[in-house]
PDB file of C-alpha atoms and ligand atoms in Angstrom:
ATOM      1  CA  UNK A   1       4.268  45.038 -91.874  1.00 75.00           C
ATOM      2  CA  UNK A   2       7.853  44.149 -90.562  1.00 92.00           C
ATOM      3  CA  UNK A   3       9.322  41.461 -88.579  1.00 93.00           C
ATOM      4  CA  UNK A   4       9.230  43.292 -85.733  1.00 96.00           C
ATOM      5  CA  UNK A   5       6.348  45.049 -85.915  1.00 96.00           C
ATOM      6  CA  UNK A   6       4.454  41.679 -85.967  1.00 96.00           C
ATOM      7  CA  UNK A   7       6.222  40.175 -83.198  1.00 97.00           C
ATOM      8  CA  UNK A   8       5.145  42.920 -81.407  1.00 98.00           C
ATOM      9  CA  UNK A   9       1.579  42.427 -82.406  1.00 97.00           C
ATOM     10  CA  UNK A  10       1.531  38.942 -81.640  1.00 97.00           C
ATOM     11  CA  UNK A  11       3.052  39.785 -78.635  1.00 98.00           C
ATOM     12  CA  UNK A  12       0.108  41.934 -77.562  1.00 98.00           C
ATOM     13  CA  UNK A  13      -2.133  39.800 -78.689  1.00 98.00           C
ATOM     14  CA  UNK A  14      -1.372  37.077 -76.556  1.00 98.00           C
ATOM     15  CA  UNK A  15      -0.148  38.934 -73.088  1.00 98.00           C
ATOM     16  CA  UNK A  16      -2.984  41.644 -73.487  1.00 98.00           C
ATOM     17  CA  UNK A  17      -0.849  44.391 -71.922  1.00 98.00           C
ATOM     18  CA  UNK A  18       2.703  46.094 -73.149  1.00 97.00           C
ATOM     19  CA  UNK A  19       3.937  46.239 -70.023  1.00 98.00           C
ATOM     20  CA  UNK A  20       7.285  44.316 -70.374  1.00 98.00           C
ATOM     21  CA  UNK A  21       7.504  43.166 -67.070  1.00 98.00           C
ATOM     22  CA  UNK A  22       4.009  41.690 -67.128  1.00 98.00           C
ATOM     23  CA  UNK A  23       5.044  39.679 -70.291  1.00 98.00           C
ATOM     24  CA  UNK A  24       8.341  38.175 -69.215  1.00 98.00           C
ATOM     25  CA  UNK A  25       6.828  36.695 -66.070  1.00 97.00           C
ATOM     26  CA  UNK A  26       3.662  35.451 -68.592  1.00 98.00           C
ATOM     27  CA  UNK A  27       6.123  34.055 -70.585  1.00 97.00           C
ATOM     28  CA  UNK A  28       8.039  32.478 -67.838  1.00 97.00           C
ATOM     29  CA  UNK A  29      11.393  34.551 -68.081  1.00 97.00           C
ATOM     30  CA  UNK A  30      13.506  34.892 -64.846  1.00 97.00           C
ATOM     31  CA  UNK A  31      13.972  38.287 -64.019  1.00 97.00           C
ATOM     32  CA  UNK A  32      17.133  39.314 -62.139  1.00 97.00           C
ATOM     33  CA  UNK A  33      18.649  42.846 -60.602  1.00 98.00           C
ATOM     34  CA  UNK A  34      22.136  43.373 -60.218  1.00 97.00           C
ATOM     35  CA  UNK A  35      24.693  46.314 -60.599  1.00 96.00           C
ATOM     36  CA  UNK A  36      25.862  45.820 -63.771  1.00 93.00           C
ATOM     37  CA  UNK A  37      28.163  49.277 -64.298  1.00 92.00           C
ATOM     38  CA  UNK A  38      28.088  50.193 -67.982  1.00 89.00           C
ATOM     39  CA  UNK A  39      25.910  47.339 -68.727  1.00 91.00           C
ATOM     40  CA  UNK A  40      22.342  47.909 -68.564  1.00 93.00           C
ATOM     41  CA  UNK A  41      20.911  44.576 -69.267  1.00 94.00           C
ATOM     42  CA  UNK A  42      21.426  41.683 -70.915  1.00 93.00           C
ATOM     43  CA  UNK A  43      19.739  38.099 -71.813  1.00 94.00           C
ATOM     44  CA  UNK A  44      20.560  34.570 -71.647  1.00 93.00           C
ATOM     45  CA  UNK A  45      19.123  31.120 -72.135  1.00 91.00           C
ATOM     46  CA  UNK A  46      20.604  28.110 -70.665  1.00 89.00           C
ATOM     47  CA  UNK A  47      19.123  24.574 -70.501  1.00 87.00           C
ATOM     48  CA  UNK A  48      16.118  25.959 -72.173  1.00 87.00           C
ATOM     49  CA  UNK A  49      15.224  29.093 -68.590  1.00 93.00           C
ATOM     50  CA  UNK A  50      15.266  32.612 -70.214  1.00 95.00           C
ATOM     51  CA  UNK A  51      16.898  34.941 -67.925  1.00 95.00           C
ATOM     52  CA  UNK A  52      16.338  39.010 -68.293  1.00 96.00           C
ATOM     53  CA  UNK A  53      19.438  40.722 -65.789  1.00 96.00           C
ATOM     54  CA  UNK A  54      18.462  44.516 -65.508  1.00 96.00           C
ATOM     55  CA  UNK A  55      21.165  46.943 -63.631  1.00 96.00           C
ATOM     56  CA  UNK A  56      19.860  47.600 -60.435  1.00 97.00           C
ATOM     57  CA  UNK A  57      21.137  51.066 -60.592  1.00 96.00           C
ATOM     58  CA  UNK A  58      18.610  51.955 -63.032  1.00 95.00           C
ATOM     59  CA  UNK A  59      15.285  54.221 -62.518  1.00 95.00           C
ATOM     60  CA  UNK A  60      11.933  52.557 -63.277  1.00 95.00           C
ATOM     61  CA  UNK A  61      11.771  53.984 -66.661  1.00 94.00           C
ATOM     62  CA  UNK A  62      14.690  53.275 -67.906  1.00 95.00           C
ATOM     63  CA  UNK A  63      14.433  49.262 -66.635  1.00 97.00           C
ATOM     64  CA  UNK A  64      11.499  49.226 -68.409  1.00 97.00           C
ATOM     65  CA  UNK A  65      12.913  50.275 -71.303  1.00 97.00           C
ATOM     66  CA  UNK A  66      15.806  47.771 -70.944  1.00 96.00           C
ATOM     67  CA  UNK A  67      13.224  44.845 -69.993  1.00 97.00           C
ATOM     68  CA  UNK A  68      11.808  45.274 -73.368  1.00 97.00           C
ATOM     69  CA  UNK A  69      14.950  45.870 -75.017  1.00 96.00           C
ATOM     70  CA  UNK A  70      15.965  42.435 -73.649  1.00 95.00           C
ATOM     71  CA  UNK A  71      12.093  40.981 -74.085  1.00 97.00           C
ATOM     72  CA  UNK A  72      12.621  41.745 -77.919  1.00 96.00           C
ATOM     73  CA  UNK A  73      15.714  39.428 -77.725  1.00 94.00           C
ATOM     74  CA  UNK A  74      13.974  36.862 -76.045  1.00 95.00           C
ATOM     75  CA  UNK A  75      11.400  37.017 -78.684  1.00 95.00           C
ATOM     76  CA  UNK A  76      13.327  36.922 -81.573  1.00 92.00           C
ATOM     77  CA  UNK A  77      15.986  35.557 -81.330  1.00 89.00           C
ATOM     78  CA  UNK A  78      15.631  33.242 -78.079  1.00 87.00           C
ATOM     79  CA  UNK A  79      18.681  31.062 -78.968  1.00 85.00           C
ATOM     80  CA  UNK A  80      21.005  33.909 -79.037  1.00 80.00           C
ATOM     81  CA  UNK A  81      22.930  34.398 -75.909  1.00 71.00           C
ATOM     82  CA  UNK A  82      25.640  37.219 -76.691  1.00 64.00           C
ATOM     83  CA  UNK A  83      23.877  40.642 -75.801  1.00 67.00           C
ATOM     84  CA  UNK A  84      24.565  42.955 -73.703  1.00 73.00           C
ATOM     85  CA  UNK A  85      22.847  46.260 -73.946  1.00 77.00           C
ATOM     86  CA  UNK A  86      25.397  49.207 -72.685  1.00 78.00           C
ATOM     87  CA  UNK A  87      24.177  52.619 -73.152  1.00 74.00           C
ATOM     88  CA  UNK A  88      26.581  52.811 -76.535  1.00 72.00           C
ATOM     89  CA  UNK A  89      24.457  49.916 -77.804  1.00 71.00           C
ATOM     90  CA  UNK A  90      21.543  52.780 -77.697  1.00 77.00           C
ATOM     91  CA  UNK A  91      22.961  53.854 -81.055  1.00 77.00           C
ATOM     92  CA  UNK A  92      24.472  50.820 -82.462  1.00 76.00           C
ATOM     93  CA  UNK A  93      23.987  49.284 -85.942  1.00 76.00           C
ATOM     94  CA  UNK A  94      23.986  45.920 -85.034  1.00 85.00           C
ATOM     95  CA  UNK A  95      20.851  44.239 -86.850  1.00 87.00           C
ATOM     96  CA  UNK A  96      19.911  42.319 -84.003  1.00 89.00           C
ATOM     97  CA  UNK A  97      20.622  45.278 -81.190  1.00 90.00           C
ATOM     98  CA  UNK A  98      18.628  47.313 -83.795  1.00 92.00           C
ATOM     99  CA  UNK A  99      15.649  44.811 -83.826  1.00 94.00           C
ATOM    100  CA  UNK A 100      15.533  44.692 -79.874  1.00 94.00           C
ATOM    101  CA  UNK A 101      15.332  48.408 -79.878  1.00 94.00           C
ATOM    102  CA  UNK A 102      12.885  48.957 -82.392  1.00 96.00           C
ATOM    103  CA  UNK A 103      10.640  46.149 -80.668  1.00 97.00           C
ATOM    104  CA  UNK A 104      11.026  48.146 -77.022  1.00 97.00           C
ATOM    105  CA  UNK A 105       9.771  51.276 -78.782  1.00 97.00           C
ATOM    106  CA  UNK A 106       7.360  49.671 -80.669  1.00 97.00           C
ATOM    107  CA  UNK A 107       5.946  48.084 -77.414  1.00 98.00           C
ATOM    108  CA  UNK A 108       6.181  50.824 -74.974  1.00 97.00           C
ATOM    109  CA  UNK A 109       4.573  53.031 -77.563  1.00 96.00           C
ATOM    110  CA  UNK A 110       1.821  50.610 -78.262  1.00 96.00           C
ATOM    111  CA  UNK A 111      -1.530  52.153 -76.275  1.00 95.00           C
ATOM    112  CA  UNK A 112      -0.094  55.839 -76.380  1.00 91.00           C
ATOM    113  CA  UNK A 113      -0.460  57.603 -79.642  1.00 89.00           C
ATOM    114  CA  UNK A 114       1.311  60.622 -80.591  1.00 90.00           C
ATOM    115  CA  UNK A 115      -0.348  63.690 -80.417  1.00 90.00           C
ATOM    116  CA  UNK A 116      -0.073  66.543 -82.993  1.00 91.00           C
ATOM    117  CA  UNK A 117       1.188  68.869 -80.423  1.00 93.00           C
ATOM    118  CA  UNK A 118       3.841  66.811 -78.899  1.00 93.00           C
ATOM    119  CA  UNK A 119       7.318  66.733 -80.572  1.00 94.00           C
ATOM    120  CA  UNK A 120       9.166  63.511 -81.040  1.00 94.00           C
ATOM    121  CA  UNK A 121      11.062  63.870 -77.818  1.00 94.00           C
ATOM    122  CA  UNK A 122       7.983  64.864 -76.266  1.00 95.00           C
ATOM    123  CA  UNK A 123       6.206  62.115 -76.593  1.00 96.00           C
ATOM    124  CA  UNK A 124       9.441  59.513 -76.479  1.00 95.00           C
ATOM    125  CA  UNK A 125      10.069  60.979 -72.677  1.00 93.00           C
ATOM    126  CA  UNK A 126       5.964  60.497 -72.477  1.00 91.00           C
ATOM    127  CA  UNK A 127       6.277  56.785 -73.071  1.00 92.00           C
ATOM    128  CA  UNK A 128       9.821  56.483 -71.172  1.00 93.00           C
ATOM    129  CA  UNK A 129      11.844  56.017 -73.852  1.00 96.00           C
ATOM    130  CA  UNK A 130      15.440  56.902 -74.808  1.00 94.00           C
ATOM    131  CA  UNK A 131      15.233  60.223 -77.406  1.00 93.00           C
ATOM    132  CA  UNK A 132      17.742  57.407 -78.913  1.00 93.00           C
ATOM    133  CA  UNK A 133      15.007  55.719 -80.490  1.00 95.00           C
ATOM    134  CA  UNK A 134      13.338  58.317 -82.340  1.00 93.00           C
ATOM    135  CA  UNK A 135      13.758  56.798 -85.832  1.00 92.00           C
ATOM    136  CA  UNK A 136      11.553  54.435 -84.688  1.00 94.00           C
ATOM    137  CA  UNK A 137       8.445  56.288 -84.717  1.00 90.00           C
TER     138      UNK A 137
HETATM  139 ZN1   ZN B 201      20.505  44.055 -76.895  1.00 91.61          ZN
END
């Protein structure tokens, strides 16, 4: 198994549910809503607070996509302050924007297996999830 596949394990593990929101509060990470513009989230630590900032101009599907997008940053790489998830960052390469998305599909996928009659896209808009993230699964 992968890095992130066992962070997301453990992750479950502990916070018995998948539901991102439910874990950052567990964990003790301030969420915030703001408009944003072409930024749809981002994360920060200062003087050892986590903070999740989610554009309030989102829908509730896709902030819960960005919460654990964000979550997976908090997770791995707490320390790290620079992200900032813009809907180009949906594709990028960036190991560590890579990781974060890969843990928010891996999460939000978690309870829901995919069916054999559902395409890819089927069951990615199922689990509200970017089609984005479809290497993933
Ligand atoms: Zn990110």
């Amino acid at each position: 198994m992968d890095f992130v596949s066992r962070y997301v394990d453990k992750t479950i593990k502990i916070y018995k549910t998948n539901d991102p929101f439910s874990i950052a509060n567990q964990k003790g990470i301030i969420i915030t809503e703001l408009p944003l513009g072409e930024t749809l989230g981002l994360y920060m630590m200062r003087r050892r607070f986590q903070f999740i900032t989610l554009n309030s101009d989102m829908n509730l599907h896709e902030k819960r996509f960005v919460c654990a997008h964000e979550l997976g940053h908090a997770i791995e790489y707490p320390e790290c302050n620079t992200s900032f998830l813009r809907k180009t960052t949906l594709t990028s390469i960036s190991r560590i924007e890579v990781q974060a998305n890969k843990f928010a599909t891996l999460l939000l996928t978690y309870y829901d297996k995919m069916e054999n009659w559902m395409t890819k896209d089927q069951y990615l808009k199922m689990c509200g999830i970017p089609v984005e993230m479809s290497r993933f699964i």
